[in-house]
Structures are given as structure tokens and as C-alpha cells.
PDB file of C-alpha atoms in Angstrom:
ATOM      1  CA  UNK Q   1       0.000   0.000   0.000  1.00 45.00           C
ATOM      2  CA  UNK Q   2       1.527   3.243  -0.909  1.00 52.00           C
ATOM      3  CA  UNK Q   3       1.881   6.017   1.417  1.00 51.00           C
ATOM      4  CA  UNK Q   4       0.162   9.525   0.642  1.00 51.00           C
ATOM      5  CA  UNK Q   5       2.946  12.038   0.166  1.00 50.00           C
ATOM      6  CA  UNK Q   6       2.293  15.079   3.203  1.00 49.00           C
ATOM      7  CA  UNK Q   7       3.343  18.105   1.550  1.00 51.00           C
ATOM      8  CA  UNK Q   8       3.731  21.459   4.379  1.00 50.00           C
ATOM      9  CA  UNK Q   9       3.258  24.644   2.262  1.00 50.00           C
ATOM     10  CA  UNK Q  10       4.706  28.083   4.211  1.00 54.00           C
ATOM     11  CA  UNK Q  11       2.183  30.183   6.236  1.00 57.00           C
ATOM     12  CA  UNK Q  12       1.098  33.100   4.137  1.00 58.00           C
ATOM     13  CA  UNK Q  13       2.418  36.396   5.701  1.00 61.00           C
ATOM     14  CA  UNK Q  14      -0.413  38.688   6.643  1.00 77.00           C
ATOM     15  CA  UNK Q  15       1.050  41.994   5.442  1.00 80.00           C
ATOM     16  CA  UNK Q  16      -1.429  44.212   7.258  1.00 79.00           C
ATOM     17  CA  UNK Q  17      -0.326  41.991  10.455  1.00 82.00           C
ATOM     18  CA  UNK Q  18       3.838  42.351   9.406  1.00 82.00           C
ATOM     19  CA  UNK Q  19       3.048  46.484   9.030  1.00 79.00           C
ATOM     20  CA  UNK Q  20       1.309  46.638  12.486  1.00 83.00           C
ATOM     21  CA  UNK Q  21       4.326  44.851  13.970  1.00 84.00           C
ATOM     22  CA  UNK Q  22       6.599  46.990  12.494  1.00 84.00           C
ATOM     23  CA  UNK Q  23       4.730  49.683  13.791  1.00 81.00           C
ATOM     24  CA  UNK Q  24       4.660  48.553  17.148  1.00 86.00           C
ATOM     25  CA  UNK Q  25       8.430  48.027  17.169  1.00 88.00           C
ATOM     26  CA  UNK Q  26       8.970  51.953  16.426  1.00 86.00           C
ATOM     27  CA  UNK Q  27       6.604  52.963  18.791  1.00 85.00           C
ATOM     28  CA  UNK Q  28       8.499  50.903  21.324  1.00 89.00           C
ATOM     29  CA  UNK Q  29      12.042  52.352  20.439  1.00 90.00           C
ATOM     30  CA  UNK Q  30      10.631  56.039  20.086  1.00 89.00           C
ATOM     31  CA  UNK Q  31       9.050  56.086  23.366  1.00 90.00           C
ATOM     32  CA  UNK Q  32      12.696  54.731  25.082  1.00 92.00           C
ATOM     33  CA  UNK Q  33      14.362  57.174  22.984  1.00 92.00           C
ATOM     34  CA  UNK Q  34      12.243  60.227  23.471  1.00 92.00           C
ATOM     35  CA  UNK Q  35      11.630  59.373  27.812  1.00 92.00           C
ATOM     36  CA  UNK Q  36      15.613  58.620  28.004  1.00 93.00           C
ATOM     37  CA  UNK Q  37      16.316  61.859  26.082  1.00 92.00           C
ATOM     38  CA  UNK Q  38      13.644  63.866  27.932  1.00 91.00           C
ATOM     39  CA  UNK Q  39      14.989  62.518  31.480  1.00 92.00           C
ATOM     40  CA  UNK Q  40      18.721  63.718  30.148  1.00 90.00           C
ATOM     41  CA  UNK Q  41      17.541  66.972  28.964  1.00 91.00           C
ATOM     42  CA  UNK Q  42      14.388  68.068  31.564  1.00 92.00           C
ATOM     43  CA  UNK Q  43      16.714  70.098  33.968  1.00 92.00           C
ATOM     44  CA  UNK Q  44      19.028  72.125  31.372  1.00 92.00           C
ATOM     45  CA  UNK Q  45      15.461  72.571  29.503  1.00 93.00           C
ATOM     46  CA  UNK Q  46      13.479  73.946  32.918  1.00 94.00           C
ATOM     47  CA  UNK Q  47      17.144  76.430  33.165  1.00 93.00           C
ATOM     48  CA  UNK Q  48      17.408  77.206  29.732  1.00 94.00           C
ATOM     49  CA  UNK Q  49      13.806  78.209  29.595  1.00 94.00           C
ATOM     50  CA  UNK Q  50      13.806  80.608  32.456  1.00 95.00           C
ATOM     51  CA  UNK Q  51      17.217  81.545  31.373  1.00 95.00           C
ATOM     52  CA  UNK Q  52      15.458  82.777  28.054  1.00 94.00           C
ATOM     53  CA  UNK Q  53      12.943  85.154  29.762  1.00 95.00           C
ATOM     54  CA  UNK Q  54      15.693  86.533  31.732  1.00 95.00           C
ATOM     55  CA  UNK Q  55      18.030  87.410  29.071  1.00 94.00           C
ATOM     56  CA  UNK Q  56      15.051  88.666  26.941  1.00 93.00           C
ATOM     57  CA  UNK Q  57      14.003  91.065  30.150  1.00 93.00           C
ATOM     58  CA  UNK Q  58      17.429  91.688  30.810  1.00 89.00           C
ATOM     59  CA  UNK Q  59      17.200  95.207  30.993  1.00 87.00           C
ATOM     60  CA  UNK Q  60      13.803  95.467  32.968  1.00 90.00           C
ATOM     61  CA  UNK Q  61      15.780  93.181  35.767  1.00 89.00           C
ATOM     62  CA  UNK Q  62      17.643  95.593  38.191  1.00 88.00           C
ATOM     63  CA  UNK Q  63      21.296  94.711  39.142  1.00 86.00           C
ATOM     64  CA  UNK Q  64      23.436  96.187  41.519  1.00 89.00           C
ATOM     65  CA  UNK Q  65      26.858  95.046  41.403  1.00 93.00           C
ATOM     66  CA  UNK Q  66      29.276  94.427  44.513  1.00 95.00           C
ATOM     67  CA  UNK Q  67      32.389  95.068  44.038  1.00 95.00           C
ATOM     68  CA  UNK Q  68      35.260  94.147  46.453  1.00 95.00           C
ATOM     69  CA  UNK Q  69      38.631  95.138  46.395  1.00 95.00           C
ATOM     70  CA  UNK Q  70      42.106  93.813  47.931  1.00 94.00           C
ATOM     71  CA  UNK Q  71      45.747  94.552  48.060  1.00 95.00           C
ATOM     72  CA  UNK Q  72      48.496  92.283  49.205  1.00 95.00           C
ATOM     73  CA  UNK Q  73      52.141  92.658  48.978  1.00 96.00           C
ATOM     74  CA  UNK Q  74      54.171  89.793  46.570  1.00 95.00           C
ATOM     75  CA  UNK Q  75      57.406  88.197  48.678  1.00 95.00           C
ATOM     76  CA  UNK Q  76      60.553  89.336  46.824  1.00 95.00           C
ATOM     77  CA  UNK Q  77      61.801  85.924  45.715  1.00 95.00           C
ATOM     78  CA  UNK Q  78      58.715  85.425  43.777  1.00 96.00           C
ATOM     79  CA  UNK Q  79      58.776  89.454  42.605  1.00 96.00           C
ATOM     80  CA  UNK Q  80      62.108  88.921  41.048  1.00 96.00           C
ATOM     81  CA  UNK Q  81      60.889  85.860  39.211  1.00 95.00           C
ATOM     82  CA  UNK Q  82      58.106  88.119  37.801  1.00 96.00           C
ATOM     83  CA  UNK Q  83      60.199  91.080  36.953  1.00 95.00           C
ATOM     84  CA  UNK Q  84      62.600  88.520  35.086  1.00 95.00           C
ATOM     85  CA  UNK Q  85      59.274  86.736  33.522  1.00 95.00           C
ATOM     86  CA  UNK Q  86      58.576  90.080  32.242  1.00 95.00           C
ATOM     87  CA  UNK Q  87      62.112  91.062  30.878  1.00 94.00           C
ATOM     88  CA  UNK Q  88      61.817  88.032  28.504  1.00 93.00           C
ATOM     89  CA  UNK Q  89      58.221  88.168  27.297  1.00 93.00           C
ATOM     90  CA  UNK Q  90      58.513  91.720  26.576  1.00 93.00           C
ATOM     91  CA  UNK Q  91      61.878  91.195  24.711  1.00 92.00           C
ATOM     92  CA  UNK Q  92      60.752  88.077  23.181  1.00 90.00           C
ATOM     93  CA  UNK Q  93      57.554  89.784  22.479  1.00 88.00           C
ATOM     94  CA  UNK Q  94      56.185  86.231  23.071  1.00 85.00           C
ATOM     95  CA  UNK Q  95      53.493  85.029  25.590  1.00 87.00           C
ATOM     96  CA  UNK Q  96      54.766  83.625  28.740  1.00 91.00           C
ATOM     97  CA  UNK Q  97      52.907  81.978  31.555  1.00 93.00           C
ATOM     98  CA  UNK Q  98      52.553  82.608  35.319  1.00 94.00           C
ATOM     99  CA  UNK Q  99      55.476  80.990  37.003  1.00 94.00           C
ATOM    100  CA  UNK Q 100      53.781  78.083  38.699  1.00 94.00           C
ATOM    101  CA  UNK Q 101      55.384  79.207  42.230  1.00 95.00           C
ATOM    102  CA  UNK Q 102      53.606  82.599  41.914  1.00 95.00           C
ATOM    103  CA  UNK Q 103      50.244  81.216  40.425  1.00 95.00           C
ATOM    104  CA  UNK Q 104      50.409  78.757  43.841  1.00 95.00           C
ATOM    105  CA  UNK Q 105      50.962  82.303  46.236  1.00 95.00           C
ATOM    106  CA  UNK Q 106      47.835  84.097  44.530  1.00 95.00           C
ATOM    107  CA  UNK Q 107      45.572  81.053  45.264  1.00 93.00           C
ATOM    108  CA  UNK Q 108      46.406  80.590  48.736  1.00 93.00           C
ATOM    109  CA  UNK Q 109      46.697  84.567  49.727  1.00 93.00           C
ATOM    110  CA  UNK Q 110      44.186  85.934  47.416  1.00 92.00           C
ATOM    111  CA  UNK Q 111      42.288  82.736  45.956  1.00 90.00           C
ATOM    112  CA  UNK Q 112      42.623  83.527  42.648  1.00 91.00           C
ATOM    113  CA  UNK Q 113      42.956  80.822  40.592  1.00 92.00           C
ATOM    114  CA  UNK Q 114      45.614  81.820  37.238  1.00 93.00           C
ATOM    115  CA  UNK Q 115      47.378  79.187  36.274  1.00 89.00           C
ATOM    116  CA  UNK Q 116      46.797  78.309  32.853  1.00 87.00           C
ATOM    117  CA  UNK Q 117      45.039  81.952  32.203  1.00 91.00           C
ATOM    118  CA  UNK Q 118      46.766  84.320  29.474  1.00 93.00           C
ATOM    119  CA  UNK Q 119      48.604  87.162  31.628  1.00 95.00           C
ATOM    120  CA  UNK Q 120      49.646  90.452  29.984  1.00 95.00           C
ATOM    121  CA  UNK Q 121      53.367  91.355  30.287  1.00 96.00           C
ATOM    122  CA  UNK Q 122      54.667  94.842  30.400  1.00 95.00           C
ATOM    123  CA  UNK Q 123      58.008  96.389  31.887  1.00 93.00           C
ATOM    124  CA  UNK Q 124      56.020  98.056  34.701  1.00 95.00           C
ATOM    125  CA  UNK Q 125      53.430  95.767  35.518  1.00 96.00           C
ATOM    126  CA  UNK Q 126      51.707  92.130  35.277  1.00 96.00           C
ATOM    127  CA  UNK Q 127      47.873  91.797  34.475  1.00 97.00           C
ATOM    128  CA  UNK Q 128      45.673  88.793  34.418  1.00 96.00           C
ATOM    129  CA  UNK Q 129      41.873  89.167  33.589  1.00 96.00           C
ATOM    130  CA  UNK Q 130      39.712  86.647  35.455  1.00 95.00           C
ATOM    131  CA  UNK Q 131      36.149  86.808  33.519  1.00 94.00           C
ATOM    132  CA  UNK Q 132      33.543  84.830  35.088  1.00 93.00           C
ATOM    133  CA  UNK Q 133      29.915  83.988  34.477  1.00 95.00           C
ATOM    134  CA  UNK Q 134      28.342  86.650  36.489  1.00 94.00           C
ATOM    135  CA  UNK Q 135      30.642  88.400  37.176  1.00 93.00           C
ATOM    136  CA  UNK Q 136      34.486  89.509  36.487  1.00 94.00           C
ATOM    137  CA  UNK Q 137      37.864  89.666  38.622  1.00 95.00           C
ATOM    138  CA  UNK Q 138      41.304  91.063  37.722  1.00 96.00           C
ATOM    139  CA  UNK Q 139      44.734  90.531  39.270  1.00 96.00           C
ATOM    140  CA  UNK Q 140      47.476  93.367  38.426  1.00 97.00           C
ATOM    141  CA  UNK Q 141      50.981  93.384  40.254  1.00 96.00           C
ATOM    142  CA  UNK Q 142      53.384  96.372  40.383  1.00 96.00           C
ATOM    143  CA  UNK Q 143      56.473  94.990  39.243  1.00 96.00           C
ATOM    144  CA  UNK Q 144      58.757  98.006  41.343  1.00 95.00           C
ATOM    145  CA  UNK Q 145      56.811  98.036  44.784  1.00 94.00           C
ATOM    146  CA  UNK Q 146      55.447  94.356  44.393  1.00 95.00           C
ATOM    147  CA  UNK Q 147      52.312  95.404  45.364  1.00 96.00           C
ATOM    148  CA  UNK Q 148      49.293  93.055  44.113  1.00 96.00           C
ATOM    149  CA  UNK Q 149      46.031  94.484  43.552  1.00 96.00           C
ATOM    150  CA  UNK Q 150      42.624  91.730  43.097  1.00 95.00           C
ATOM    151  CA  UNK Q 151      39.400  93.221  42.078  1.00 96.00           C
ATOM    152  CA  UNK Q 152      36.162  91.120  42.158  1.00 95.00           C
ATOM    153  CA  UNK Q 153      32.827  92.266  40.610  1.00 96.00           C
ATOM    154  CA  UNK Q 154      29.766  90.343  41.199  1.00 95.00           C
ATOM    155  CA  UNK Q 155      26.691  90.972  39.101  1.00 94.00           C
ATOM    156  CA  UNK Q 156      24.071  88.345  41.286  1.00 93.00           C
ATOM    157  CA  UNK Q 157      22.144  84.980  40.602  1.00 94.00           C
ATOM    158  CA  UNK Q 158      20.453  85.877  37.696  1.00 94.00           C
ATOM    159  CA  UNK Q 159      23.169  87.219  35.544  1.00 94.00           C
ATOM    160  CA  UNK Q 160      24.965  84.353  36.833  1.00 95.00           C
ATOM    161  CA  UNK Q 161      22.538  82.005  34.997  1.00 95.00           C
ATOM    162  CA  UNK Q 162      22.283  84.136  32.004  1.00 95.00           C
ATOM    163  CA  UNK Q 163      25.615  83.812  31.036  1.00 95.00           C
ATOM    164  CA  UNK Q 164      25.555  79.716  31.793  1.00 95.00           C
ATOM    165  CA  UNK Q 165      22.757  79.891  29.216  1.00 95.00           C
ATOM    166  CA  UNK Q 166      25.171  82.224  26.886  1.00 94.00           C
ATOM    167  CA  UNK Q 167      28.356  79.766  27.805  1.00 93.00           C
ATOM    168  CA  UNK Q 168      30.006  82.963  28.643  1.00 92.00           C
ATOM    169  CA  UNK Q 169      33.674  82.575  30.480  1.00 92.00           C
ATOM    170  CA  UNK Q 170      32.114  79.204  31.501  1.00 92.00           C
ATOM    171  CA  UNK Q 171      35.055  76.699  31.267  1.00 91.00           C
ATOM    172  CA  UNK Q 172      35.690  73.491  28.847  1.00 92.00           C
ATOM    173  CA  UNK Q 173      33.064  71.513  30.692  1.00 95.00           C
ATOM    174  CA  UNK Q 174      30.685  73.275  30.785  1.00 94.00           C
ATOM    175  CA  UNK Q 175      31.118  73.879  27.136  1.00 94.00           C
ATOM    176  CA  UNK Q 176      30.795  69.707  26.733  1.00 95.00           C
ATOM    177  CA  UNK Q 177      27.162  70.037  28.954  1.00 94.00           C
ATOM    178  CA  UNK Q 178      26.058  72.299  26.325  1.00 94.00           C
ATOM    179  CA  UNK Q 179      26.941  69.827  23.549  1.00 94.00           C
ATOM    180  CA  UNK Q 180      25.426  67.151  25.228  1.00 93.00           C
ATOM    181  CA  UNK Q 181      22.365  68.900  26.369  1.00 93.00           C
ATOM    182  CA  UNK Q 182      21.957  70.247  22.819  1.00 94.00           C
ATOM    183  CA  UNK Q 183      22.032  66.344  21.430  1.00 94.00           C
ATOM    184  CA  UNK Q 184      19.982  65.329  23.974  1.00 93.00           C
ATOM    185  CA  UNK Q 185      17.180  68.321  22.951  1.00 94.00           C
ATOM    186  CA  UNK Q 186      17.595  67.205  19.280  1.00 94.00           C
ATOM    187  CA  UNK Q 187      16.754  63.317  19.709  1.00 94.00           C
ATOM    188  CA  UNK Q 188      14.125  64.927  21.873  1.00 94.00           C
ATOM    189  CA  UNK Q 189      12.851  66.418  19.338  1.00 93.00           C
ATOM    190  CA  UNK Q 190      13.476  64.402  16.602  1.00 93.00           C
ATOM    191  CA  UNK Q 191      11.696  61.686  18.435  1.00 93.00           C
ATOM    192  CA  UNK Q 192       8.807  63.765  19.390  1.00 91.00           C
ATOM    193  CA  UNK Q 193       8.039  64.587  15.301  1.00 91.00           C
ATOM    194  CA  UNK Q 194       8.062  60.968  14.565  1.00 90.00           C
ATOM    195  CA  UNK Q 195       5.951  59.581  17.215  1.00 90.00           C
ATOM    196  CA  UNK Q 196       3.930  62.904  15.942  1.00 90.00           C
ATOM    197  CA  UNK Q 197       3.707  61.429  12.323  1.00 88.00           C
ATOM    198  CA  UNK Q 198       2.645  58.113  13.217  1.00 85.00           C
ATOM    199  CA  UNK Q 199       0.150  59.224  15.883  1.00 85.00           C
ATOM    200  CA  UNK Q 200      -0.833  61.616  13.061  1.00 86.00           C
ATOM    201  CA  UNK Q 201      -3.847  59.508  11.717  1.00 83.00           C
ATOM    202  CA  UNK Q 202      -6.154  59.688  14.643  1.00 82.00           C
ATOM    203  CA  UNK Q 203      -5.151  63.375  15.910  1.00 86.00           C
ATOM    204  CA  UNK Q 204      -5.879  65.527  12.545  1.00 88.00           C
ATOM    205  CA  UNK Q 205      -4.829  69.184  14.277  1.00 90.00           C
ATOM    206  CA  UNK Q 206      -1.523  67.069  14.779  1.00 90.00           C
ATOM    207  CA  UNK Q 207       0.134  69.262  10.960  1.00 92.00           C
ATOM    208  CA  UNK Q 208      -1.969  72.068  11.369  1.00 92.00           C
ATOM    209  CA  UNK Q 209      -0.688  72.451  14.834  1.00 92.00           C
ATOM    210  CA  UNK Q 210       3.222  72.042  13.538  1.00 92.00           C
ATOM    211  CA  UNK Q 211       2.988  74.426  10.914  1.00 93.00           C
ATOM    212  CA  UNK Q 212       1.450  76.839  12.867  1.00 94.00           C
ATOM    213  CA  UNK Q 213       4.354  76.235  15.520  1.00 92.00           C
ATOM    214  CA  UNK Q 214       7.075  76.641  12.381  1.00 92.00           C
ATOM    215  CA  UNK Q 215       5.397  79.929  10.850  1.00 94.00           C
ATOM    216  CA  UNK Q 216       4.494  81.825  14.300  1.00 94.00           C
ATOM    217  CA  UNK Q 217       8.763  82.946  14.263  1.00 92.00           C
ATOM    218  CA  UNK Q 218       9.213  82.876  10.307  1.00 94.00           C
ATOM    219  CA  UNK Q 219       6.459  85.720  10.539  1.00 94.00           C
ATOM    220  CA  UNK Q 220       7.730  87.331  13.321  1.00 93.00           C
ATOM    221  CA  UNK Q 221      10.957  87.402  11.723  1.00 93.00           C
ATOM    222  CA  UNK Q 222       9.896  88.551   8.561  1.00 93.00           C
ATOM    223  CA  UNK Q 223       7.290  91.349   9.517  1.00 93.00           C
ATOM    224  CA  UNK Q 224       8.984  92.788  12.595  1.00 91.00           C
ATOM    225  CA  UNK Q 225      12.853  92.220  12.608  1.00 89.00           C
ATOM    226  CA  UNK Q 226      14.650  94.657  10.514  1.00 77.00           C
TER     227      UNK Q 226
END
């Protein structure tokens, strides 16, 4: 008696079922993407938006600057290291950094931190300008009497912030935070137009609601900014 031959022929795929899959599978990576992304970025957002109305009402916000003064008096070993400093950059005409046993006397007496900061050279003086956000500081030593003179200017907590959101005289890392922050506010974003598109279908002022967002500041910018 001959066996019947049992022939398996491949399941079908169900397209519409493959499409809602795929679908699913974005939806799953977008909303990781956009909540990690939105967790990175919430805090530098909340500061850069405040930030924003303070800078844009900066001159409605009253400021009163303290400024504080001091004067110390240099030993003379480290003086004559200066003056000699100075002799050299001024007849190299080259740049020439604070002598590290002089940069190590300003932060312990005065707490000024300048090593690694440029320093201006002359035959009668040494200057270092000590910008900060919020504020500024200077250091300038007489190089005949040895005398050291540290100004401090301090402008308050909001002009503080403003210049963190301007990156002014803010330092290499913070200059990496604002890369990073500015990544993280892109793939924010980014993730926020796509789940946008494919939430699109059942939301129809989803578009209308987008352009409107995009053409509010090209309108602006085009009517009123000359």
C-alpha cells in the first residue's frame, strides 16, 4: 500500500499583520528614545527656559553690582621671578605663563585661581583678567613696589545664569554640557516629530498644529525684525 505524500506549504504572511508589527516596534524604540532623552535633557530645559525670559528682560531686571577690592604685597623671591618673567616676554615679544610658584601664592593669599590663564606682560606691571559667568575679577601686580592688587565684581544669581545659558567665560566643561544637552534636545525632538507622524492619523490638528508652531517665528521674523 503506498503512502500519501504530506506536503507542508509556508504560512502566508499577513502583510497588514507584518506592518502593524513593524509599527509597534517603532513605537516601542521612540518612546525609550524620546523618555531617556527627555529625562537627560528636563533640567538644562526647565534652566534654559527661564534663562530665556531673563536674558530677553534683561534690561527690565535691576542689578546692583558688589564690588570688592584687595591689596596684598608679593614676597621678593617670587617678585624677582616676575620682573625677570617680564624682561623676557617683553623682549621676546612672546606670551609667557605665570610661574607656577607665583600662580600657587595668589591662590592661597588671594584665591585667585591663574594658572593656565593668558597674563599680559609689560616692563612696569603684570595683568591677568579673570572673567567669570556673572561676574568679572582682575589681578594686576606692580612689578617696582610688588604690590598686588585683586578686584572682584559680582553681578548676582540671575546674571549668573544668564551667562551659563550664553556659555560665557564658563570653562571646557561646561562647554561639553552644552553639547550634550543640545544632542539630547535634538533626539528629543526628533523623536517627538516621529511619534507625531505616526500618531498623526487619529489626531488631525496634529500638521496644522506644527505648521502653525514653524510659521508663528518665520512671521515674526519677517514682519517685525529689521
Amino acid at each position: 500500500m503506498r503512502s500519501a505524500a504530506v506536503t507542508s506549504t509556508p504560512h502566508a504572511v499577513d502583510p497588514a499583520r507584518a506592518k502593524q508589527k513593524r509599527r509597534a516596534w517603532w513605537l516601542k524604540q521612540l518612546h525609550t528614545w524620546h523618555w531617556i532623552s527627555a529625562a537627560v535633557s528636563l533640567i538644562g530645559m526647565l534652566l534654559f527656559s527661564v534663562t530665556g525670559i531673563t536674558l530677553n528682560h534683561a534690561a527690565d531686571i535691576p542689578t546692583k553690582p558688589v564690588v570688592a577690592r584687595t591689596q596684598a604685597v608679593l614676597p621678593e623671591p617670587l617678585l624677582a621671578e616676575l620682573q625677570a618673567t617680564a624682561k623676557r616676554a617683553v623682549d621676546d615679544g612672546a606670551a609667557a605663563a605665570m610661574p607656577d610658584a607665583a600662580a600657587a601664592w595668589f591662590a592661597e593669599t588671594l584665591d585667585v585661581r591663574v594658572a593656565g590663564q593668558a597674563v599680559e606682560w609689560s616692563a612696569d606691571e603684570v595683568y591677568v583678567s579673570l572673567p567669570r559667568p556673572g561676574g568679572d575679577a582682575w589681578i594686576n601686580v606692580d612689578l617696582a613696589t610688588g604690590t598686588v592688587e585683586r578686584e572682584t565684581t559680582d553681578r548676582g544669581v540671575i546674571s549668573y545664569l544668564n551667562d551659563l545659558h550664553k556659555g560665557r567665560h564658563a570653562g571646557f566643561a561646561w562647554s561639553v554640557f552644552l553639547d550634550v544637552f543640545a544632542v539630547a534636545c535634538l533626539l528629543f525632538s526628533l523623536t517627538g516629530l516621529w511619534l507625531l507622524h505616526l500618531h498623526s492619523k487619529g489626531r488631525r490638528l496634529t500638521w496644522p498644529l506644527v505648521g502653525f508652531g514653524m510659521l508663528v517665528p518665520v512671521v515674526v521674523a519677517i514682519i517685525f525684525i529689521h
